[in-house]
Tab-separated table of C-alpha atoms in Angstrom:
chain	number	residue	atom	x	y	z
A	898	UNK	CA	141.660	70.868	94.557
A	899	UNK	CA	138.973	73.111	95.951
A	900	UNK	CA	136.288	73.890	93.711
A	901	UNK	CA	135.881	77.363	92.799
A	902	UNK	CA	132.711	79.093	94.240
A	903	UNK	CA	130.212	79.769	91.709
A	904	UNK	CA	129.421	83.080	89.934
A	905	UNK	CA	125.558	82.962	90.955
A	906	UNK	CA	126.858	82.377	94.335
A	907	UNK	CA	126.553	86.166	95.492
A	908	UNK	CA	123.443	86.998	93.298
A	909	UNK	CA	121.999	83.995	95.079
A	910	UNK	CA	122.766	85.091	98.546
A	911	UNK	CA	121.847	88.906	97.919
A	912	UNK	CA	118.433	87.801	96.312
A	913	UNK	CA	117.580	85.354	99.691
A	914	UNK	CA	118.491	88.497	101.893
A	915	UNK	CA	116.443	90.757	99.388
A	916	UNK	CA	113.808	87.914	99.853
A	917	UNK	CA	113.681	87.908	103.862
A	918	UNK	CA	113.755	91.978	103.834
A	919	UNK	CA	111.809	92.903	101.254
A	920	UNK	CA	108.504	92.857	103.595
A	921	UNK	CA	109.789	95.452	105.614
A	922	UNK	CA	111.962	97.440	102.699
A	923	UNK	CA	108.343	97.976	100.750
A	924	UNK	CA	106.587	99.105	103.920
A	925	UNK	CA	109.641	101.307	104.986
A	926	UNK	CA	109.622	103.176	101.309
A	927	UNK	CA	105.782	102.918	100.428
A	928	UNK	CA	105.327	105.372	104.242
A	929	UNK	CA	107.116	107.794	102.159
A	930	UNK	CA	106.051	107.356	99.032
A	931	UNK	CA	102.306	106.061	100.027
A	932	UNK	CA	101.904	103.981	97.205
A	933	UNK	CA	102.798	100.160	97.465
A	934	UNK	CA	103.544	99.935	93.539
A	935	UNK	CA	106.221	102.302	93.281
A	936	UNK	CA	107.592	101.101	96.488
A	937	UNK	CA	108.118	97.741	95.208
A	938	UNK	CA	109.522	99.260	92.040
A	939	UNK	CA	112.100	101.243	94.377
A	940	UNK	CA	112.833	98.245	96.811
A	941	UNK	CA	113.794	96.165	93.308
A	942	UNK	CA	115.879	99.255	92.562
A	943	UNK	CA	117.950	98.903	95.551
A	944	UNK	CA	118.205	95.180	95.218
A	945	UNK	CA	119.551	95.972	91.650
A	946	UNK	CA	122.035	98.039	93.414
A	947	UNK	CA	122.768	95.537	95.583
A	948	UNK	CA	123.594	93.038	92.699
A	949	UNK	CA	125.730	95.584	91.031
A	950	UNK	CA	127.796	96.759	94.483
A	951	UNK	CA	127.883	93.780	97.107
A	952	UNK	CA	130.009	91.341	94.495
A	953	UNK	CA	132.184	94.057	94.259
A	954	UNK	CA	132.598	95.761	97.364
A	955	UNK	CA	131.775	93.094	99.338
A	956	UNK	CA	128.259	92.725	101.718
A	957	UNK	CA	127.683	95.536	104.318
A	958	UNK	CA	127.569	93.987	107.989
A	959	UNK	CA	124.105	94.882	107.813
A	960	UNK	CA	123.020	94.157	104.971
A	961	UNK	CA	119.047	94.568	105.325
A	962	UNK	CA	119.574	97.998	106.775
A	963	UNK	CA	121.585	98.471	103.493
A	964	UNK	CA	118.926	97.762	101.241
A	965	UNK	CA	116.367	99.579	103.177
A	966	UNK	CA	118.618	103.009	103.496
A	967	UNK	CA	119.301	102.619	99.845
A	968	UNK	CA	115.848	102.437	98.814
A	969	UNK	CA	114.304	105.276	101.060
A	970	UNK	CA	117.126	107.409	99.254
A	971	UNK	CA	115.694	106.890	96.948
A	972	UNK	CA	112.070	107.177	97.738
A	973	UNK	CA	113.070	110.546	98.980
A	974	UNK	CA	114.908	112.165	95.970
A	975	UNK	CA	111.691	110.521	93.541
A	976	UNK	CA	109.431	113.042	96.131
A	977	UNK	CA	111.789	115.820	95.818
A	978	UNK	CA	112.111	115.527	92.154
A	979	UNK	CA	108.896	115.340	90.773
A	980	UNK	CA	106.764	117.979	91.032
A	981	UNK	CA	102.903	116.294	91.601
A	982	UNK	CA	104.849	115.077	94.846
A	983	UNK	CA	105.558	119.283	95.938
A	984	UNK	CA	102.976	119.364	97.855
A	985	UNK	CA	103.124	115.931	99.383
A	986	UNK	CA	106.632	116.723	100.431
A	987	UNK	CA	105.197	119.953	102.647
A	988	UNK	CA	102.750	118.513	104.191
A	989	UNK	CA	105.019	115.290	105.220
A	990	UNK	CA	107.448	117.969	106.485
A	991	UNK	CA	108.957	116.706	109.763
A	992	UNK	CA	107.285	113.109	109.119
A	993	UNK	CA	109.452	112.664	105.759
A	994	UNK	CA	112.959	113.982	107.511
A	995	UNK	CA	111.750	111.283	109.939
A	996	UNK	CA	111.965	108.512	107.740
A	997	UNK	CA	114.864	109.228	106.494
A	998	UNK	CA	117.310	106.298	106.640
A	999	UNK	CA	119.642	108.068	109.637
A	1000	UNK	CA	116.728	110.051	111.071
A	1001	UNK	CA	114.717	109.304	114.411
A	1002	UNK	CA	111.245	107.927	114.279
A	1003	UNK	CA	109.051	109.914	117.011
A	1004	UNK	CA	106.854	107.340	119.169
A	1005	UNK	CA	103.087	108.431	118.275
A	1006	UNK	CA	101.430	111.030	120.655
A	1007	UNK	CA	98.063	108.993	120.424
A	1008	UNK	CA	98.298	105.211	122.551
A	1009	UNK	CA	95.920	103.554	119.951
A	1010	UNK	CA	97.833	104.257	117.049
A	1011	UNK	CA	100.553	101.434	115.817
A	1012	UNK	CA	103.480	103.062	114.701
A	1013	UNK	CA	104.805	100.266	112.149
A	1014	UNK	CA	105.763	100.303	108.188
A	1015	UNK	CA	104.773	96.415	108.175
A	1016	UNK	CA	101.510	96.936	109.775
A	1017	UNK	CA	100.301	99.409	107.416
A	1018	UNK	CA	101.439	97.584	104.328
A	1019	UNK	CA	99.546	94.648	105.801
A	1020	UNK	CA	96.125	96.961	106.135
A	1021	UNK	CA	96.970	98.095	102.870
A	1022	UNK	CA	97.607	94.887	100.787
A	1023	UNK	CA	94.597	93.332	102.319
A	1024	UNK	CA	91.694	96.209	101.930
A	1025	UNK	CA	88.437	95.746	101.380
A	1026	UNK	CA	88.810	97.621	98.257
A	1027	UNK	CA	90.160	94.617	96.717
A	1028	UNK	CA	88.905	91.347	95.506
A	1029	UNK	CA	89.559	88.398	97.359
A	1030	UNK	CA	91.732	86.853	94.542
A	1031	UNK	CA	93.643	90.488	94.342
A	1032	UNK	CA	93.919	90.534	98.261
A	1033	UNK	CA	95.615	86.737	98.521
A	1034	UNK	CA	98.467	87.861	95.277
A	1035	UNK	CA	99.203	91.371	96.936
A	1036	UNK	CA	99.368	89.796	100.209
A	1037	UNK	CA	101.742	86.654	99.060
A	1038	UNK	CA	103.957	89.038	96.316
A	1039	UNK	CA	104.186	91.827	99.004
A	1040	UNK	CA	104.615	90.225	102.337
A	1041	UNK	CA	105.058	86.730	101.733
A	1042	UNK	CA	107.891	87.694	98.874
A	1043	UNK	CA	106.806	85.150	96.332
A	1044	UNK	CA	107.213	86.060	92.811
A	1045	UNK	CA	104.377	85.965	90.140
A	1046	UNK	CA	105.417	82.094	88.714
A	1047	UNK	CA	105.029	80.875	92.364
A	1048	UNK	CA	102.233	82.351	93.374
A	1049	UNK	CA	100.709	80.944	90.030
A	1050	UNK	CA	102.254	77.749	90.746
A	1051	UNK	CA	100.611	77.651	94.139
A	1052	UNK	CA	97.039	78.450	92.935
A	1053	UNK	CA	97.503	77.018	89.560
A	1054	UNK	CA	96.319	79.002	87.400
A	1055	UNK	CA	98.201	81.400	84.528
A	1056	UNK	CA	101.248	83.299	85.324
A	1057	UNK	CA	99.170	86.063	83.253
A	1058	UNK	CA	96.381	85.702	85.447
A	1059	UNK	CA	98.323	86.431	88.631
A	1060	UNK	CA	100.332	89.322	87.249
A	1061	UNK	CA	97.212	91.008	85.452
A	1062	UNK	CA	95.417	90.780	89.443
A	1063	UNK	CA	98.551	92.128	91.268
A	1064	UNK	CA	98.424	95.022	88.802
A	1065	UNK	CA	95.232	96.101	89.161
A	1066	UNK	CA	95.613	95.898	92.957
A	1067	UNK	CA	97.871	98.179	92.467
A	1068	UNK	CA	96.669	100.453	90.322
A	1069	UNK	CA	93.185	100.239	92.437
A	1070	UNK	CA	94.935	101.571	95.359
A	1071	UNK	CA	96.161	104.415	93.424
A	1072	UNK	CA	92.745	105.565	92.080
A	1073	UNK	CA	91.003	104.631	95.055
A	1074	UNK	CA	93.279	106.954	97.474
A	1075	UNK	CA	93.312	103.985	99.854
A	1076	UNK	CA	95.831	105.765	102.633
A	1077	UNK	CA	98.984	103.902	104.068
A	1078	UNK	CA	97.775	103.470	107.611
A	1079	UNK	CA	96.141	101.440	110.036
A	1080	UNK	CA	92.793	102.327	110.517
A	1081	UNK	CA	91.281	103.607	114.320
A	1082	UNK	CA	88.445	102.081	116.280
A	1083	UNK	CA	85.618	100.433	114.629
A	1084	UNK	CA	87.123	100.486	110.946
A	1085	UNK	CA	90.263	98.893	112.169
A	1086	UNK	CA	87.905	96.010	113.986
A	1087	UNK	CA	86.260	95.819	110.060
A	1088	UNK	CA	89.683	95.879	108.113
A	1089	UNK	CA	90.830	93.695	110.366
A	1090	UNK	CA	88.585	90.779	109.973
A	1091	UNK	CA	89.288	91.081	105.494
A	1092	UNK	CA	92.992	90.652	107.407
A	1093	UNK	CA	92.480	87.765	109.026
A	1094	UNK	CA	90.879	86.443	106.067
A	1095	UNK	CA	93.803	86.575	103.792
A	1096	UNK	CA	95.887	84.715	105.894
A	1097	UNK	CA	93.166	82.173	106.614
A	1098	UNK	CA	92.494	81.911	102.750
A	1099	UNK	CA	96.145	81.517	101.827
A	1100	UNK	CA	96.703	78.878	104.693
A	1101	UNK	CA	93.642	76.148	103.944
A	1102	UNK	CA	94.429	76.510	99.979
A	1103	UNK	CA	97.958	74.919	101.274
A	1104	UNK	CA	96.578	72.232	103.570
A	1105	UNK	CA	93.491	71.226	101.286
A	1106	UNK	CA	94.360	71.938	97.778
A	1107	UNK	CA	91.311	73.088	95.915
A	1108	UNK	CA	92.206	71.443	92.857
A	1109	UNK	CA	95.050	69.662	91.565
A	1110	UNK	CA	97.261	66.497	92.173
A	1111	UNK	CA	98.421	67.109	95.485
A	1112	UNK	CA	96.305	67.569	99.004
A	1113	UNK	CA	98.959	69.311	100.739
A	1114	UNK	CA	100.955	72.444	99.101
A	1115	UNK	CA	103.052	73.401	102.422
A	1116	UNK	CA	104.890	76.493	101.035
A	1117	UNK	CA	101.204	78.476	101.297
A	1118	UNK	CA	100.767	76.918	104.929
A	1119	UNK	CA	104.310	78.204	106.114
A	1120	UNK	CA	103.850	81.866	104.302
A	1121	UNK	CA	100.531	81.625	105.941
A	1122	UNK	CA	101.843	80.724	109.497
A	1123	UNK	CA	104.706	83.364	109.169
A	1124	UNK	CA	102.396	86.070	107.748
A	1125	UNK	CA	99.927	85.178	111.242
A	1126	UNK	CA	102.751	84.856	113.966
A	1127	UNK	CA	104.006	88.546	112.366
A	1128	UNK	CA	100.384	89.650	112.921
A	1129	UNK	CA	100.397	88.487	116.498
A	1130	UNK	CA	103.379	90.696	116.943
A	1131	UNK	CA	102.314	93.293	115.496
A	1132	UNK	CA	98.737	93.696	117.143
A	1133	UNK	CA	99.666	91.956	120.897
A	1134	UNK	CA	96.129	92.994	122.359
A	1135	UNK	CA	93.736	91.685	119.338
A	1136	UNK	CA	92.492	88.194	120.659
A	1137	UNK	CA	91.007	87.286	117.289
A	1138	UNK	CA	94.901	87.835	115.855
A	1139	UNK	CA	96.500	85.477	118.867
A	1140	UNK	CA	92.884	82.866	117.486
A	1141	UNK	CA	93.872	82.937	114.118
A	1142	UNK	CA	97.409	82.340	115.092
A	1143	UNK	CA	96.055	79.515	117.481
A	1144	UNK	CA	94.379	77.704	114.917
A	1145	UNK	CA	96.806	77.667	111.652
A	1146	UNK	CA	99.495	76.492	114.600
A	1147	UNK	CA	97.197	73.801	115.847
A	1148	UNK	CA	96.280	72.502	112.167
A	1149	UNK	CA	99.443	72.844	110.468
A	1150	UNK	CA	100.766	70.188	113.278
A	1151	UNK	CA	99.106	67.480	111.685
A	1152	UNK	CA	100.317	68.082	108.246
A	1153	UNK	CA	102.487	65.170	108.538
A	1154	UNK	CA	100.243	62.976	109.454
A	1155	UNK	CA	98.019	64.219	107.174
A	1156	UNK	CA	98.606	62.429	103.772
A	1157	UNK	CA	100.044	58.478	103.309
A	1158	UNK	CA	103.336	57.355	101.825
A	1159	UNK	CA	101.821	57.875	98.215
A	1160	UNK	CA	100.457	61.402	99.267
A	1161	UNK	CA	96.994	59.677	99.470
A	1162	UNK	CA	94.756	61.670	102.313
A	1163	UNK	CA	94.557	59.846	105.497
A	1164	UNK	CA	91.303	61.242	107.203
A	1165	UNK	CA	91.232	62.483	110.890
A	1166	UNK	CA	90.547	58.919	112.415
A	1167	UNK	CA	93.268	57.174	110.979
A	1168	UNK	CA	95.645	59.700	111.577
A	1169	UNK	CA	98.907	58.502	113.590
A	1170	UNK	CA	98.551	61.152	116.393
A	1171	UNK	CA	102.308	60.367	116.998
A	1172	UNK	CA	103.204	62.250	114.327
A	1173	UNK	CA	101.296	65.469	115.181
A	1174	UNK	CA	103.919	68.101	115.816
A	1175	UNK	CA	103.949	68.808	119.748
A	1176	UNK	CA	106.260	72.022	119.281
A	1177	UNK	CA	103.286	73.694	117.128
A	1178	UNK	CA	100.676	72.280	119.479
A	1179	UNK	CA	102.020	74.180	122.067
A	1180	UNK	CA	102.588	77.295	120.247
A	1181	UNK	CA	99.265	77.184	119.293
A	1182	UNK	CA	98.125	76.339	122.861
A	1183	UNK	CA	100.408	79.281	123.922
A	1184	UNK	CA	98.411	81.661	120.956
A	1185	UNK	CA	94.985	80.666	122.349
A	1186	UNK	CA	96.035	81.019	125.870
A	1187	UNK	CA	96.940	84.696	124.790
A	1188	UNK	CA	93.869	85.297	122.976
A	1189	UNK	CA	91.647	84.001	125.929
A	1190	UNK	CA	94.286	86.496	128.035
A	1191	UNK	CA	93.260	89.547	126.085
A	1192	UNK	CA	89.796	89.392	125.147
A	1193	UNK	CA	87.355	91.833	126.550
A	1194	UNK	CA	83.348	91.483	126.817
A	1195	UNK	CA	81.610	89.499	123.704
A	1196	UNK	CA	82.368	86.862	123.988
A	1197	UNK	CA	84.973	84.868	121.909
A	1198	UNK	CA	85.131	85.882	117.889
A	1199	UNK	CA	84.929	83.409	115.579
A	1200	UNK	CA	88.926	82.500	114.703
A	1201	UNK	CA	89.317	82.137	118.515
A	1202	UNK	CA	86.233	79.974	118.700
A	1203	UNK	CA	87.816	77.743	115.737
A	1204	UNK	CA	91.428	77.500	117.748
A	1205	UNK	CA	89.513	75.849	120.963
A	1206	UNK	CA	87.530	73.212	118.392
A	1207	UNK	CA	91.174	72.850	116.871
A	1208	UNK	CA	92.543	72.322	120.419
A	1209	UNK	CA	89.878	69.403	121.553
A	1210	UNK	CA	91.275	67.700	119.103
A	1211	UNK	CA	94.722	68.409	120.174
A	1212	UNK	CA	94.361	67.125	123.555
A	1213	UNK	CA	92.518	63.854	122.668
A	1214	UNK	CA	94.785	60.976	122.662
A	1215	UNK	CA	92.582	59.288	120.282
A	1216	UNK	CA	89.718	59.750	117.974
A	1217	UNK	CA	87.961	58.263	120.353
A	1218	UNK	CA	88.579	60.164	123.463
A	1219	UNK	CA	87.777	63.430	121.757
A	1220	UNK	CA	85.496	65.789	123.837
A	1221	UNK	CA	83.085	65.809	120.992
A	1222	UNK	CA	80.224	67.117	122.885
A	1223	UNK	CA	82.226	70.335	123.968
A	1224	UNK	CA	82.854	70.544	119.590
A	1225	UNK	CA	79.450	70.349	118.943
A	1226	UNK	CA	78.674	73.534	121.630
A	1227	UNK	CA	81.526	75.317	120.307
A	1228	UNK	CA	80.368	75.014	116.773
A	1229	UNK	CA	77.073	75.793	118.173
A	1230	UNK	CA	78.799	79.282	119.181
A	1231	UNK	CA	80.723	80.006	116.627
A	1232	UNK	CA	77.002	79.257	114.143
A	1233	UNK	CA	75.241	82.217	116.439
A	1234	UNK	CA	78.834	84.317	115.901
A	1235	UNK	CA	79.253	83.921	112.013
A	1236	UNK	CA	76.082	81.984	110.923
A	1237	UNK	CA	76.963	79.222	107.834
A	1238	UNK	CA	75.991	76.430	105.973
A	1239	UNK	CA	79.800	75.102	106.332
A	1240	UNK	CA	79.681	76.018	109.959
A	1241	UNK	CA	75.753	74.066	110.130
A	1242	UNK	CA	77.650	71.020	108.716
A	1243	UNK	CA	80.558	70.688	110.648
A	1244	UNK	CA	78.479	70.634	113.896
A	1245	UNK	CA	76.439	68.075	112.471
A	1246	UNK	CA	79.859	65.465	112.224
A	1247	UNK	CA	80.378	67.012	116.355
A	1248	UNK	CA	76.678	66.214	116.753
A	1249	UNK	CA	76.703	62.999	115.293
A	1250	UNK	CA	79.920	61.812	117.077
A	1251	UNK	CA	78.414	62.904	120.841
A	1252	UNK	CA	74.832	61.853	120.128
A	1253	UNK	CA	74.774	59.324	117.256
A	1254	UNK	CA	74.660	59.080	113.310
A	1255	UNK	CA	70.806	59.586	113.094
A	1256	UNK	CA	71.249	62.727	115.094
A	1257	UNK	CA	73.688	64.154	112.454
A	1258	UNK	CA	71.749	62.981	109.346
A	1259	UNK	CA	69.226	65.031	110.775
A	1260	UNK	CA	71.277	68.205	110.718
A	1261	UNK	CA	72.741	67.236	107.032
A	1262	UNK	CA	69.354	66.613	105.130
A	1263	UNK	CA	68.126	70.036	106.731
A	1264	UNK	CA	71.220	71.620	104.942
A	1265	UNK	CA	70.408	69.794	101.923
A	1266	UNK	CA	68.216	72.767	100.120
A	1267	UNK	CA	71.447	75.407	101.208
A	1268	UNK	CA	72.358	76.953	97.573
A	1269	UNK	CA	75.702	77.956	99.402
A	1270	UNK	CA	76.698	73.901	99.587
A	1271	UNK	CA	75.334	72.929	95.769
A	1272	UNK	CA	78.326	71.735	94.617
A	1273	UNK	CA	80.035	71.343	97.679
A	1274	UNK	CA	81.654	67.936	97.593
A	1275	UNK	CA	81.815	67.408	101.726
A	1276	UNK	CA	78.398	67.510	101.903
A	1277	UNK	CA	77.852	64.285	100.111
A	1278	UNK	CA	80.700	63.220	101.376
A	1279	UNK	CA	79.815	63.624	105.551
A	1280	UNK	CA	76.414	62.215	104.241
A	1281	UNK	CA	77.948	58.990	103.072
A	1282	UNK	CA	79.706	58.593	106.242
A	1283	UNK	CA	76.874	58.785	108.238
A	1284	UNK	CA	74.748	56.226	106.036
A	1285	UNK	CA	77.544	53.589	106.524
A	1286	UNK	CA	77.460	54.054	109.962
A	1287	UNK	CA	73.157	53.785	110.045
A	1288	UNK	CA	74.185	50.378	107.699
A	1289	UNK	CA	72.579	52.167	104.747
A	1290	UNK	CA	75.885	51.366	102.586
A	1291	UNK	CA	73.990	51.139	99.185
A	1292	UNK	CA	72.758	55.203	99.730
A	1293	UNK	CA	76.111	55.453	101.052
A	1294	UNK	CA	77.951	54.379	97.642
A	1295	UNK	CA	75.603	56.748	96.053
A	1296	UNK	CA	76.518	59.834	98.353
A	1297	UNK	CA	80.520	59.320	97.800
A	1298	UNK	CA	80.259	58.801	93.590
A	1299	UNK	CA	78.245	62.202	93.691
A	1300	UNK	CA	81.169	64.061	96.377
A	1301	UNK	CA	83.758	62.304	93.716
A	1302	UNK	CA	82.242	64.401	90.795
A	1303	UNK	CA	82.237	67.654	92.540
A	1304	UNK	CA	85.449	67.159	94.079
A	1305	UNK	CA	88.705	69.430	91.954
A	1306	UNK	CA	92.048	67.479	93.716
A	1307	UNK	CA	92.708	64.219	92.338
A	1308	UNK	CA	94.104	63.088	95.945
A	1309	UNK	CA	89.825	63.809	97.388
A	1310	UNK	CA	88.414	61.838	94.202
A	1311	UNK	CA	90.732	59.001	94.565
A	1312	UNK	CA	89.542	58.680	98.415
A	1313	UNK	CA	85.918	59.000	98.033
A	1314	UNK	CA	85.578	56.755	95.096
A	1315	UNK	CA	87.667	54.340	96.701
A	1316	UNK	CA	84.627	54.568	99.699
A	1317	UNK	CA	82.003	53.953	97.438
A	1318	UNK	CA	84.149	50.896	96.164
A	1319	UNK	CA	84.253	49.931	99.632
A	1320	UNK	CA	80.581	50.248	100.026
A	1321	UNK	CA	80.252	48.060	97.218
């Protein structure tokens, strides 16, 4: 006998189409309405509709379309019916009959401007305005369509916590006027970078877990590789866009190689390069190749700089055969571009791998008085490794207890004090 479908059967299916849509629906209704709160309240609205209509009526053959008509009805008869949106409405004029869900959307008369809903929601989610913490939940709730228990899930910390920030993001847009556009010229070039900086933020807390059990959370690294390869869409000329894309492709293909059969971190080294995904190596060849394609005088920004160190390491076969001495330059560029303590102690690992471990310890110990790395557990950590190679494995033993105790995720504690056993 064939089993009868379920009842949450066409709930479930309406809610993953709301989920994939929902992006877009927000930015749609939220050009009307310019606020990104009550566009989310009137994209839920339609998906309630949805919920009430589809199981009965049966799904439209479009059924994102659906949702997104339905809410900018919406959006427009909430502009038309309250009357601290009068004047809004006049102004909009020709602009609101334009959004309308059968009406025509006029290309822009000026060339720089980039006529799309999800652009602007992106600008808008990630201003400057906002707190880093606020940016990454707007971003995630708005474009990457996580709700508030997975977004708390992902960063673990209170459901309360993440709701209370989305809130106020919301309600700091609101007081703070910020408009519903894309910016022009040089404030684009500055909004852009707190852009970029979203995604990048939301991408390494997947693949190296601040705190917690796990290393790896791959849900943020996917949202975070969908939210970039949008971007690059979006913005086809900005080479730092294609860079960013470059680099999240180019990392995220070693996520399976990446961790051990207990989830354990394997460290670069050891990695089997085997299982390095080739299909995302080349996209992110591809992104870089675009981003090299498009750049204008400047040099290269700092996101493209960090896609060609991420693509050295791509092309070695082995640890071995990296080009470590080109690394150590690039770092060396991308110190001058965006000068950093981090950015100082990466190039001393490059440094110490083309030119020798006494080399690097020089670099470290110079970092050592940096208040920006007290507390930073790779510090001690890239210390220790350089003492075992100099044969100083007592110091060594000493460096990796001390990166242990500063260290959040179980899954970095368990391999550095494992290295100080082994220096034992």
């Amino acid at each position: 006998m064939t089993p009868e479908p379920s009842a949450d059967a066409p709930a479930h299916a309406i809610e993953t189409v709301f989920r994939i849509e929902s992006p877009r629906i927000i930015a749609g209704v939220a050009r009307i309405v310019r606020d990104v709160g009550i566009a989310e309240e009137l994209a839920q609205d339609a998906l309630v509709a949805a919920l009430e209509q589809w199981p009965r009526e049966g799904v439209p053959g479009n059924p994102g379309a659906w949702l997104m008509a339905t809410a900018k009805h919406r959006a427009i008869d909430l502009v038309r019916r309250r009357e601290r949106y009068a004047r809004k409405l006049v102004e909009m004029g020709r602009d609101l009959e334009a959004t309308a869900p059968h009406g025509h959307i006029d290309e822009p008369a000026d060339p720089d401007d980039i006529d799309d809903d999800l652009l602007r929601l992106v600008f808008t989610a990630c201003h400057p305005v906002l707190s880093a913490e606020a940016r990454i939940a707007l971003t995630l709730r708005l474009l990457g369509g996580l709700t508030t228990v997975e977004i708390a899930r992902a960063y673990l910390v209170p459901e309360a916590t993440v709701a209370q920030r989305i809130v106020r993001a919301k309600r700091t847009l609101a007081a703070k006027a910020v408009a519903f556009e894309v910016p022009y010229g040089p404030e684009r070039e500055a909004r852009l970078g707190s852009v970029l900086e979203v995604i990048y933020l939301i991408f390494n807390e997947g693949y190296a877990a601040t705190a917690g059990d796990d290393l790896l959370r791959p849900a943020l690294c996917e949202d975070a590789l969908r939210l970039a390869r949008v971007l690059a869409e979006l913005m086809p000329k900005e080479a730092e866009v294609h860079g960013l894309a470059a680099l999240l492709e180019i990392q995220a293909s070693r996520s399976a190689a990446r961790t051990g059969p207990s989830g354990e971190p394997v460290l670069l080294r050891d990695q089997q390069r085997s299982r390095w995904n080739r299909l995302l190596i080349r996209r992110g060849f591809a992104a870089l190749a675009r981003a090299e394609a498009v750049s204008t005088g400047g040099g290269p920004g700092p996101y493209v700089l960090q896609a060609a160190i991420a693509a050295c390491h791509a092309h070695a076969h082995t640890y071995e055969e990296t080009d470590w001495a080109r690394i150590a330059t690039l770092y060396g560029l991308l110190a001058a571009r965006t000068p950093s303590p981090v950015v100082e102690l990466n190039r001393a690992v490059a440094v110490s791998m083309a030119e020798g471990a006494e080399a690097g310890l020089v670099l470290v110990d110079a970092l050592a008085g940096e208040s920006a790395l007290r507390g930073y557990y790779l510090l001690p950590s890239v210390r220790g490794d350089l003492l075992v190679r100099l044969g100083r494995v007592e110091e060594a033993r000493g460096e990796f207890e001390r990166a242990a105790s500063l260290t959040r995720n179980e899954r970095e504690r368990g391999l550095l004090l494992g290295r100080a056993e082994e220096c034992g």
